[in-house]
Structure formats: C-alpha cells, structure tokens
Amino acid sequence: MKTEYRIIIVGAGIVGCSIAYHLAKFGESDVLVLEKNYISSGSTGRCAGGIRQQWSSPHNVLLAMRSVKLFERMREETGFDIEYRQGGYLVLSYDEQEAAQFEENVKMQKNLGLNVELLTPNQVKQRFEYVNVEKVLLATFCPTDGHANPHLANFAYAFAARKLGVTILTHTEVLAIEPTGSKFKVHTSRGRFEAKIVVNAAGAYAGQVGSMVNVNLPLESYRHQILVTEPIRNFFDPMLISFSGNFYIRQTKHGHFIMGQGDKDERPGLNYNVTFKFEKDLAKKMCWLLPFLRTLRVVRHWSGHYNMSPDAQPIIGESPELANFYYAVGFSGHGFMLAPAVGEALAEKVLFGETKHVSIAELNVDRFERSTVRETNVV
Amino acid sequence: MVKTQLLVVGGGPAGLCGAIEASRRGVETLIVDEGVELGGQLVKQTHKFFGHEGFYASVRGFEIAKRLKDQLNEHVKIMLQTTVTGIYEDVVVLYDRQNDVPLEVQADYILLATGASERFIQFENNHLPGVYGAGAVQTLMNQFMVLPGRRFLMVGSGNIGLIVSYQLLQAGAEVAAIVEIADRIGGYDVHLRKIKRFGIPVLLRHTIKKALGQEKVSGAIVVQVDENFQPIEGTEKEFAVDAICIATGLVPSVELAAMANVKIEYVPELGGFVPYRDQNMRTNVENIFIAGDLAGIEEATTAMIEGRIAGLTIAQSITKANLSREIESLQRELIEFRSGPFSEKVRRGLAKFFPQRVVEYSREPQVDSGPVGKLRPIIECYENIPCNPCQTSCPTGAIVVGGNINSLPKIDYEKCTGCGICVSKCPGLAIFMVQENVEPGFDLVIVPYEMLPVPEEGERVIALDRDGKQVCEAQVIRIVRFPHKTNLVHLKVPAGYATRVRNFRVKKQENVFVCKCEEVTLEDIEKAIDLGFTDYEELRRYLRIGMGMCGGRTCRSLVLSILSRKLGKSPEELLKGHFRPPVMPTKFESILRGESNED
C-alpha cells in the first residue's frame, strides 16, 4: 500500500471530498483522504441539504453564491444526479429587530449581486398558500437558493475525486499527527502515512484533529436533531426557514419532508442520541405553521452536529503557527452548502498560494484576535 | 331508393379493387361495408405481404388498405357500418346501423365480395369467454388495440394461425403452443420459421379437447389424434392459458349470393359451399359477380386480382369499352400466382368450374452459402411460394427468382455487395446477413427484427437459433431502423455461431427487490458495490435502502449478506448501520395528542 502522499485530508465528508476533488481537478491527485467511518458518516450525511445564499455576513454570501454556481454544474462535472433543486429559500421573521436586520441584509446581499426580495406576509400567503403566516412580520425570498441530497453530493465529489486518482480510505481513523518539519507523519488505525501537507476537514471532530498538532481551533460541537416524514406528492418548492422562529423544512425529491430546529439548552459535546421532546416540540410548531403536516407520519429521527466557531462563520486557511497544516472547519451548521466553494478555494490556496474565485482571507483563525461580527442567520 | 350502376358489397381487398377498376372507367359505384373503416381484413394485417411489387409485396396489410382507398375516385360512394340484409327480387336492402334505418338500392351490377367467416370447432367448454376466433383476436388487437389475453393457445397452423401467433408475440402476449390436427404445418414455412425462432412449440397431430375454467378460460387440454383424427386417450396435455385462439379455417359467406339465385356448389377445396363463377368472376346470374374469399378461400393478393378482373368485366359490360387486354393480363397473373404447390388445392377446386393451367417454376434451391468472411445474405426460403421482393429490391441484380414468381430465389455472391436491402424487404423475414471473423473471435449476424423493445446498441442479448433455443450471448453492435419497422439488428456472436444464430431475446429486466419500500433491486445494489460503495450505510444513503416505512427491518440483513458475498467479508466485519426511531412511523397529530393529554 502506498504510504506517502503530497496531501492528506482528514475527513471524507463533503468538505474533505470537495477539497480532494478540486485538488485533483486542478492537477494534484497525489492526495489521500482518511475517513474514520464511511463516506458521509458525519455531519454531511445528517444534514437537511439546504443551499442558501441569504446570510448576514458578506463572506458567507459570497462563498454561498460561488457554491450555487458550482452546485449548478455538479451533475455535469461529476456525473451524479444530486437531486439539486433551486426552489428558493423563504425566510420568515417573527421578530422586529430581526426584521429590521433583514432589510439591511437584503441591501447588502443585493449589492453583492444576489437576487433577493422582501415579502410582506400577504405576499407570502399569495405565493405559498399552504403556509400559515400568522405572526410573520416580514419574509425574504431568494429564488436561486435551493436544496440537494447531501449524501449524493458527498458521493459525487468522492467518486469524481477517485476517478481523478485520489485515494479515499474509509474505516481508517487518524490517531495522531506528528509534524516533523518537512512533513507530517499521520498515524492511523491502518498504519502510518506521510504527507507534506495535511488538511483538517474533520467536521465535528475538527477541534480534536487540531489538537493533535497543537493547533488550537476555537470550536465546539453541538448536537442538532432532525426528522423526516413519509413521502407525499411533490408540491413544496422552497426551503422554508426562520431564525427567530427556529425551524427549517423542505420537501425532498422523493416527497419526504425533512425538518428540524435548534435547541438553546443543548450543551456542547458529541452526542448522537435523540429526544422525544424534540419530536413533540417540532410536531407542535410545524403543524401550526403547515397544517397539512398533521396526518403525515414521522419515519426517521436522528441527530448530527454543528461544529460551531465563535462567530458562526467557518475557519478556513493555513495555520499561522504550523506551516502546511490547513483546515476547513467550524462551519456552524452550513458546511454542506458551502463545501463546493470552500473546496475550490482551499485547493487553490494550497496549490497556487492564493484563491482565484472567492476570497477566504478573512476566514482564518487569526480573525478572532481582531474584532469579528457574528453571523446571525443560523437555526 | 338509391340507384347505382355498381353495388359493391364488402370493402375488403376484393371489393375495393373491383370498385377501383370500375370507377376508374366512370362506373357509378356504391361500396357498402359493415365495418368502421374500409379495407376488410387488410386493416388488421400488420405483416408484410408476399407476391410482387405490382400487388404491394413487402407492404404491410393495413398500409395496403390505405393505398387502395386512395385510388377510389369521385364516382365512388361509400357507406360504412351498413349491412346488406337481403338481395330481394325487387331491391337490395341496406341496413344503416348508425341511423338505424333500411335503405333500398337498385343496382345494374352487383359485385359480392363478402369474404368469409371463421370456421368454428367443437370441444368441451368452447362457449367460455376467452375462446376467440383468430380474426376476432386480430380485430381486437390490431384494429382496436385491445389484447384479449396474456397467454394463448393457438389452434391451427395455417397462415392465419401462424401470423396471429407472431402478432401476439409482437403485442407482448405469450403463445404457449400451436396445435395442428394434421401431420404437417398448414401455412408457409417462412411464417412457421418466424415463430419457431421464438421457441414457440408446434404440436402436430394434436387438437384441443377441452377449455378449462369456470367463468372464463383458465387453461386448455390438448390431445394427440390418430390417422383418423380421433383423440388418443392418455395423451392429454394441459396448458395454463387465459385465451384460446381458433384458427381452423374460413367459410365463404355465401348468404347474399344464394339469395340472388347464384348457383351454390360444394367444393371442399375452396372452403365448402361456394358460388359458381367463371374466369371473369361472373356468376350464373348475368349481372352478379363475386371476388375474394367468397369465391374460394385463398389470400389477399388473389382477392385483389379477382376484384380487379370483376371490376374490369363489369366496366366493360357497362361502357362497352374493350378491356380484354387488361382482363387477360390479370388472368395470367392469377395463373402464375396459383401455379405453386400451395395453390394445388385451390386449382383442384376451381377445376370444377373451368380448366386450370399452370406455368412451370424452378424447385432448384440455392446450394452455395457464399464465400466465408464476406458480408453476405443467407436466404432461408425453401418453399415455392409466390413472392419475389428479394429479386426486385436487389440493386445489383444478384438475386434471381426466375421467370416464375413461385421459383426459389438464387443468389450470385459475386454480384452481391452486401447492402442488406433484401433482408429488410423480405416479407417472410427469411434473409439474414452473416460475416465470419468480423473481428478476431467474432462473427457478425444481421437479423430482421420486428419486436419491441428494440435493444440499444451495445446491449448484450441472448442469441437464439432457428428453434428459439438459447445458443450464446450476443452483443448488439448496430441497429438500422426502417420506417416500415423491420429493423436490422447487427449481432456480434462468438466465432462459429454465424450459421446458427437467427434471432435473439432481450434480457428481461427481472426485478429482484431487496428493499421493497424504496424499490431497490439486487441489481441496483450489486452495481453500487461494483461502483465502490463498501458500507451498508453508504449503500443506504446512495440507494435509499431502508429509508422507507419499515426502516430497514426487511432489507438490512439482506443487504449485509449481499455486501458480505460481494466483498468477501463476514457480516460482522461490515458496519451494521444505525437504528433510528420511531420504529413504527407515527403521525404528527398522534404525537400532538400525547402532548395535549399531558396538559
């Protein structure tokens, strides 16, 4: 078995696979991806699959806009139908302060070239008659937002990367990383590998991977729960979401409704259990919002993790303390949708020393030494 | 009261051709037909006709009907869904079924082209729904697009039994067997070969004894017969079929002729009771003519020629123009058509009315199968039937049927360029192209194919021999599609198989479901594993296995065993995957009800 590579990526979620794919696409296929479980076993395979460009932070808007361009080409590029659907994101606000912020956000988003509009509750009702708009103050809608099947998108990048010569080893857990100056020795459950460059794309486990080389990444993982119903005929185009209302919901290509909410009382840490309280709370909230859901059956309920950074924006770049140690972590619940642009940008940064499409300069860890503005558009 | 110079009863090939010839010469003609469209039996015929180009050889029956209709001119009036209920002393009465009213007609001449009805046979439970005449099956299937059964027993191996069997296969039905009471096949050898290539068994010296079923046919018992056509006890065989198709012959529909005082004679060789007529199709009644199956059970080409002779003779009587040259030319056509061995019976029958002549034809078969390695046609036409499109379609004159249309085709491989036109033209689908060693280890066979689905280029299919037996795997390397729907499928077969492969079967998509909730098949799973998916959870996420209502209860262990088999790992080594609540899908409103109970 080959043990020396130019680049080792830790984590075969969509971020790791997107980085690997883009490295190979740009000509560098001497890449090994190490995955302790299986492809999509972490946060990617547990997320709802939303693809949103409506953010309060300009960095996130730009990354997301670039991602949408890449999602649009993904089928053509990888040969996988990832069930990508641009049905728009309808964001509902139930809070006056938030509604005011939305008006600011929309101005900023429009300045960055995003097609987005403000809607009154009545306009929402006219367009989406099945939504109960009671208590809604304001909504925003971006028609090029949408959703895709996160599993298939993850496999799309993984298999496309493999096709270009990348090696992905699953069931290979990274136990320790030893920087030796010129290279890294990566000790795994399947033996030792070596590489000049290591990229941390370990999702919920990113903090632990950072600490293996004493790179402190200010990250905490929080459990988020999610459930899915039985399928019905497709009619529900947009992803419906609210930060102040604390929910998101979409209908998948196969007709299932997938939905979730955050929990303010959740303690940091890795926890894959689920609570019945979540089902009860969500049933109440969602049946009020979308009364047609009442007769639908819940078929599956699981949890995953948001790997949170202090400002809810990802931490991407090369470690200022340890050369050739890169990371794309701390996505704070939005790794799936940002993965195409981040993978591309990080691959460019690694190979060419600079990004070509969208800047990630402001997203490195050293931003926390300066002042940073927290992303507020998070469920 | 309607008056017309010529009343044509029956708008099939004979009646239409009579009307065409008469109206072309200015005779005012009224065609009356019971059906919803003109064409008679032609509209149900989806096979290509034999004969020569002058009589639409290589054209499908329903297309011939269209071409004939197009030749009718302004002198022709048509009444459809109308039955001639009687030829009375004073008038002819038509019953217009749509308006529910009789109509009286006086005609100077009548051409009766009423055709035939199906000969029915006696067996136990022959009254059960599901017992059909072959013509009825054709009407339902080809005219009204209704397939009256899924699995048929065909009784009778004349051309109709063979053709309808083939059409049933085309329509997607199964034919369990064809039974024939005689000791030889009644129809053309090329028709027989068409269905044998699909492996349909033909049981000679067998007949149907009994239809099984309470309210409809659910099976059939057939039995072997002795030389006197008596059932041999203990030889019964049972077939699970839901339809029985009777193709045991036709009986001329002589009612109207008899009413019009035409002399009816018993001529078994012509189908039983038939009206007397002369060589010009004139009966003993001066102004009454007959043509087609009414004049003796034969086939559509001779019906068309007879119709034309009748129409010309009537036009000659009315217009006094001398049409003898045209009439004699058509009579010569008839003689040539009837010179072959298949018309021997008809000739014997007709000899009772007027002397029969034959012209000589060649029985000499092709012996040379051509230079090995050259792309060339192999003509498997060994029976003297009146047919020559192979000759007339060949652009280089390499195929010669000879002076008489009943002769066997012969091919000069030096002249043949391997263009393949003859393969697509042959109405009997009896010509194949072969080329040995088209690439190392492989031969090429080109077969004419009229079934659906048409395979894809590159698809692997099961190659069949002349008896429909599986002989090897073949790969479809090219498909040449024709508007007339006889597509030429190029098959790459292992070397040495060019002489054996004459048909193929598309590999059936046999769905073996592993996950029934999400309809994931064994093939889907095996393909995914071959693609590089190595975990139960990866497969689950890629294919949606276990994402249905049962949550994987049924498929989880099945998928693990497939993975185990494909990857050579023990099931314990494979990740078993997650188990997620709720175990039983639960309605939101039920969850809410629990919530309100707590309040």
Short mmCIF file of N, CA, C and O in Angstrom, two decimals, chain A residues 173-227:
data_model
loop_
_atom_site.label_atom_id
_atom_site.label_comp_id
_atom_site.label_asym_id
_atom_site.label_seq_id
_atom_site.Cartn_x
_atom_site.Cartn_y
_atom_site.Cartn_z
N GLU A 173 -9.00 5.47 10.96
CA GLU A 173 -9.09 6.57 11.91
C GLU A 173 -7.72 7.18 12.16
O GLU A 173 -6.74 6.47 12.40
N VAL A 174 -7.67 8.51 12.09
CA VAL A 174 -6.42 9.20 12.41
C VAL A 174 -6.27 9.24 13.93
O VAL A 174 -7.14 9.73 14.65
N LEU A 175 -5.16 8.68 14.41
CA LEU A 175 -4.94 8.60 15.86
C LEU A 175 -3.99 9.69 16.35
O LEU A 175 -4.12 10.21 17.45
N ALA A 176 -3.02 10.03 15.51
CA ALA A 176 -2.06 11.07 15.90
C ALA A 176 -1.43 11.64 14.64
O ALA A 176 -1.34 10.95 13.61
N ILE A 177 -1.05 12.90 14.73
CA ILE A 177 -0.34 13.53 13.62
C ILE A 177 0.95 14.12 14.17
O ILE A 177 0.94 14.85 15.15
N GLU A 178 2.04 13.75 13.52
CA GLU A 178 3.36 14.11 14.02
C GLU A 178 4.04 15.03 13.00
O GLU A 178 4.45 14.58 11.94
N PRO A 179 4.14 16.34 13.32
CA PRO A 179 4.85 17.21 12.38
C PRO A 179 6.34 17.01 12.54
O PRO A 179 6.84 16.97 13.66
N THR A 180 7.04 16.82 11.44
CA THR A 180 8.47 16.59 11.56
C THR A 180 9.27 17.69 10.86
O THR A 180 10.42 17.50 10.50
N GLY A 181 8.67 18.83 10.64
CA GLY A 181 9.38 19.91 9.95
C GLY A 181 9.07 19.89 8.48
O GLY A 181 8.28 20.70 7.99
N SER A 182 9.62 18.89 7.77
CA SER A 182 9.42 18.86 6.33
C SER A 182 8.13 18.14 5.94
O SER A 182 7.63 18.30 4.84
N LYS A 183 7.64 17.30 6.84
CA LYS A 183 6.42 16.56 6.50
C LYS A 183 5.68 16.16 7.78
O LYS A 183 6.16 16.39 8.90
N PHE A 184 4.51 15.57 7.55
CA PHE A 184 3.70 15.08 8.66
C PHE A 184 3.68 13.57 8.61
O PHE A 184 3.56 12.97 7.54
N LYS A 185 3.83 12.97 9.80
CA LYS A 185 3.58 11.52 9.90
C LYS A 185 2.19 11.37 10.48
O LYS A 185 1.89 11.90 11.56
N VAL A 186 1.33 10.68 9.75
CA VAL A 186 -0.06 10.53 10.20
C VAL A 186 -0.26 9.08 10.63
O VAL A 186 -0.17 8.16 9.82
N HIS A 187 -0.49 8.89 11.92
CA HIS A 187 -0.67 7.53 12.44
C HIS A 187 -2.17 7.21 12.44
O HIS A 187 -2.97 8.00 12.94
N THR A 188 -2.50 6.08 11.87
CA THR A 188 -3.93 5.73 11.77
C THR A 188 -4.15 4.32 12.26
O THR A 188 -3.20 3.56 12.49
N SER A 189 -5.41 3.94 12.33
CA SER A 189 -5.77 2.57 12.72
C SER A 189 -5.32 1.57 11.66
O SER A 189 -5.37 0.37 11.87
N ARG A 190 -4.91 2.06 10.48
CA ARG A 190 -4.42 1.16 9.45
C ARG A 190 -2.96 1.45 9.11
O ARG A 190 -2.52 1.24 7.98
N GLY A 191 -2.23 1.98 10.08
CA GLY A 191 -0.80 2.18 9.85
C GLY A 191 -0.46 3.64 9.59
O GLY A 191 -1.29 4.53 9.67
N ARG A 192 0.83 3.86 9.27
CA ARG A 192 1.35 5.22 9.17
C ARG A 192 1.39 5.69 7.73
O ARG A 192 1.76 4.96 6.82
N PHE A 193 0.96 6.94 7.56
CA PHE A 193 1.06 7.59 6.25
C PHE A 193 1.87 8.86 6.42
O PHE A 193 1.97 9.39 7.52
N GLU A 194 2.41 9.33 5.31
CA GLU A 194 3.18 10.57 5.37
C GLU A 194 2.75 11.52 4.27
O GLU A 194 2.36 11.09 3.19
N ALA A 195 2.82 12.83 4.61
CA ALA A 195 2.45 13.83 3.60
C ALA A 195 3.13 15.14 3.93
O ALA A 195 3.45 15.43 5.07
N LYS A 196 3.31 15.94 2.89
CA LYS A 196 3.86 17.28 3.06
C LYS A 196 2.83 18.20 3.68
O LYS A 196 3.14 19.10 4.45
N ILE A 197 1.60 17.96 3.27
CA ILE A 197 0.52 18.88 3.65
C ILE A 197 -0.60 18.06 4.29
O ILE A 197 -0.95 16.99 3.79
N VAL A 198 -1.16 18.58 5.37
CA VAL A 198 -2.33 17.94 5.97
C VAL A 198 -3.46 18.97 6.00
O VAL A 198 -3.25 20.14 6.32
N VAL A 199 -4.64 18.49 5.65
CA VAL A 199 -5.82 19.36 5.69
C VAL A 199 -6.81 18.76 6.69
O VAL A 199 -7.19 17.58 6.58
N ASN A 200 -7.23 19.57 7.63
CA ASN A 200 -8.20 19.13 8.63
C ASN A 200 -9.60 19.46 8.11
O ASN A 200 -9.97 20.63 8.00
N ALA A 201 -10.36 18.42 7.79
CA ALA A 201 -11.75 18.63 7.35
C ALA A 201 -12.60 17.66 8.16
O ALA A 201 -13.43 16.93 7.62
N ALA A 202 -12.36 17.64 9.45
CA ALA A 202 -12.90 16.58 10.30
C ALA A 202 -14.25 16.92 10.91
O ALA A 202 -14.72 16.21 11.80
N GLY A 203 -14.87 18.02 10.45
CA GLY A 203 -16.24 18.31 10.88
C GLY A 203 -16.37 18.39 12.38
O GLY A 203 -15.65 19.16 13.05
N ALA A 204 -17.23 17.58 12.93
CA ALA A 204 -17.50 17.63 14.36
C ALA A 204 -16.25 17.30 15.19
O ALA A 204 -16.16 17.63 16.37
N TYR A 205 -15.28 16.64 14.54
CA TYR A 205 -14.07 16.21 15.24
C TYR A 205 -12.88 17.13 14.94
O TYR A 205 -11.73 16.80 15.24
N ALA A 206 -13.16 18.28 14.35
CA ALA A 206 -12.08 19.15 13.85
C ALA A 206 -11.21 19.67 14.99
O ALA A 206 -9.98 19.78 14.84
N GLY A 207 -11.82 20.01 16.12
CA GLY A 207 -11.05 20.51 17.26
C GLY A 207 -10.05 19.46 17.71
O GLY A 207 -8.86 19.76 17.95
N GLN A 208 -10.48 18.20 17.82
CA GLN A 208 -9.59 17.12 18.25
C GLN A 208 -8.43 16.94 17.28
O GLN A 208 -7.29 16.75 17.70
N VAL A 209 -8.73 17.01 15.97
CA VAL A 209 -7.67 16.84 14.97
C VAL A 209 -6.67 17.99 15.09
O VAL A 209 -5.46 17.79 15.01
N GLY A 210 -7.19 19.22 15.32
CA GLY A 210 -6.29 20.37 15.50
C GLY A 210 -5.38 20.16 16.70
O GLY A 210 -4.16 20.41 16.63
N SER A 211 -5.94 19.66 17.78
CA SER A 211 -5.14 19.50 18.99
C SER A 211 -4.06 18.43 18.84
O SER A 211 -3.07 18.43 19.56
N MET A 212 -4.21 17.54 17.85
CA MET A 212 -3.16 16.54 17.60
C MET A 212 -1.85 17.21 17.22
O MET A 212 -0.78 16.65 17.40
N VAL A 213 -1.93 18.40 16.60
CA VAL A 213 -0.70 19.11 16.22
C VAL A 213 -0.59 20.42 16.99
O VAL A 213 0.11 21.35 16.58
N ASN A 214 -1.31 20.49 18.11
CA ASN A 214 -1.29 21.66 18.97
C ASN A 214 -1.73 22.94 18.26
O ASN A 214 -1.26 24.03 18.57
N VAL A 215 -2.58 22.80 17.28
CA VAL A 215 -3.18 23.98 16.66
C VAL A 215 -4.53 24.17 17.31
O VAL A 215 -5.43 23.33 17.17
N ASN A 216 -4.65 25.26 18.03
CA ASN A 216 -5.88 25.49 18.78
C ASN A 216 -6.91 26.14 17.87
O ASN A 216 -6.73 27.25 17.37
N LEU A 217 -8.02 25.41 17.65
CA LEU A 217 -9.11 25.95 16.85
C LEU A 217 -10.28 26.16 17.80
O LEU A 217 -10.70 25.20 18.46
N PRO A 218 -10.80 27.37 17.91
CA PRO A 218 -11.85 27.64 18.88
C PRO A 218 -13.18 27.07 18.42
O PRO A 218 -14.02 27.79 17.87
N LEU A 219 -13.36 25.79 18.62
CA LEU A 219 -14.54 25.10 18.08
C LEU A 219 -15.24 24.32 19.17
O LEU A 219 -14.61 23.76 20.06
N GLU A 220 -16.55 24.26 19.07
CA GLU A 220 -17.33 23.38 19.94
C GLU A 220 -18.39 22.71 19.06
O GLU A 220 -19.00 23.36 18.21
N SER A 221 -18.63 21.41 19.29
CA SER A 221 -19.68 20.72 18.52
C SER A 221 -20.95 20.65 19.34
O SER A 221 -20.90 20.35 20.55
N TYR A 222 -22.07 20.94 18.70
CA TYR A 222 -23.37 20.88 19.37
C TYR A 222 -24.27 19.94 18.60
O TYR A 222 -24.35 20.00 17.37
N ARG A 223 -24.98 19.11 19.35
CA ARG A 223 -25.94 18.21 18.72
C ARG A 223 -27.12 19.01 18.13
O ARG A 223 -27.61 19.94 18.78
N HIS A 224 -27.55 18.62 16.94
CA HIS A 224 -28.80 19.13 16.37
C HIS A 224 -29.62 17.93 15.92
O HIS A 224 -29.07 17.01 15.32
N GLN A 225 -30.90 17.99 16.20
CA GLN A 225 -31.76 16.87 15.83
C GLN A 225 -32.56 17.22 14.58
O GLN A 225 -32.77 18.38 14.25
N ILE A 226 -33.03 16.18 13.92
CA ILE A 226 -33.69 16.36 12.62
C ILE A 226 -34.59 15.15 12.38
O ILE A 226 -34.29 14.05 12.86
N LEU A 227 -35.67 15.35 11.69
CA LEU A 227 -36.52 14.18 11.39
C LEU A 227 -37.08 14.28 9.98
O LEU A 227 -37.04 15.33 9.34
#
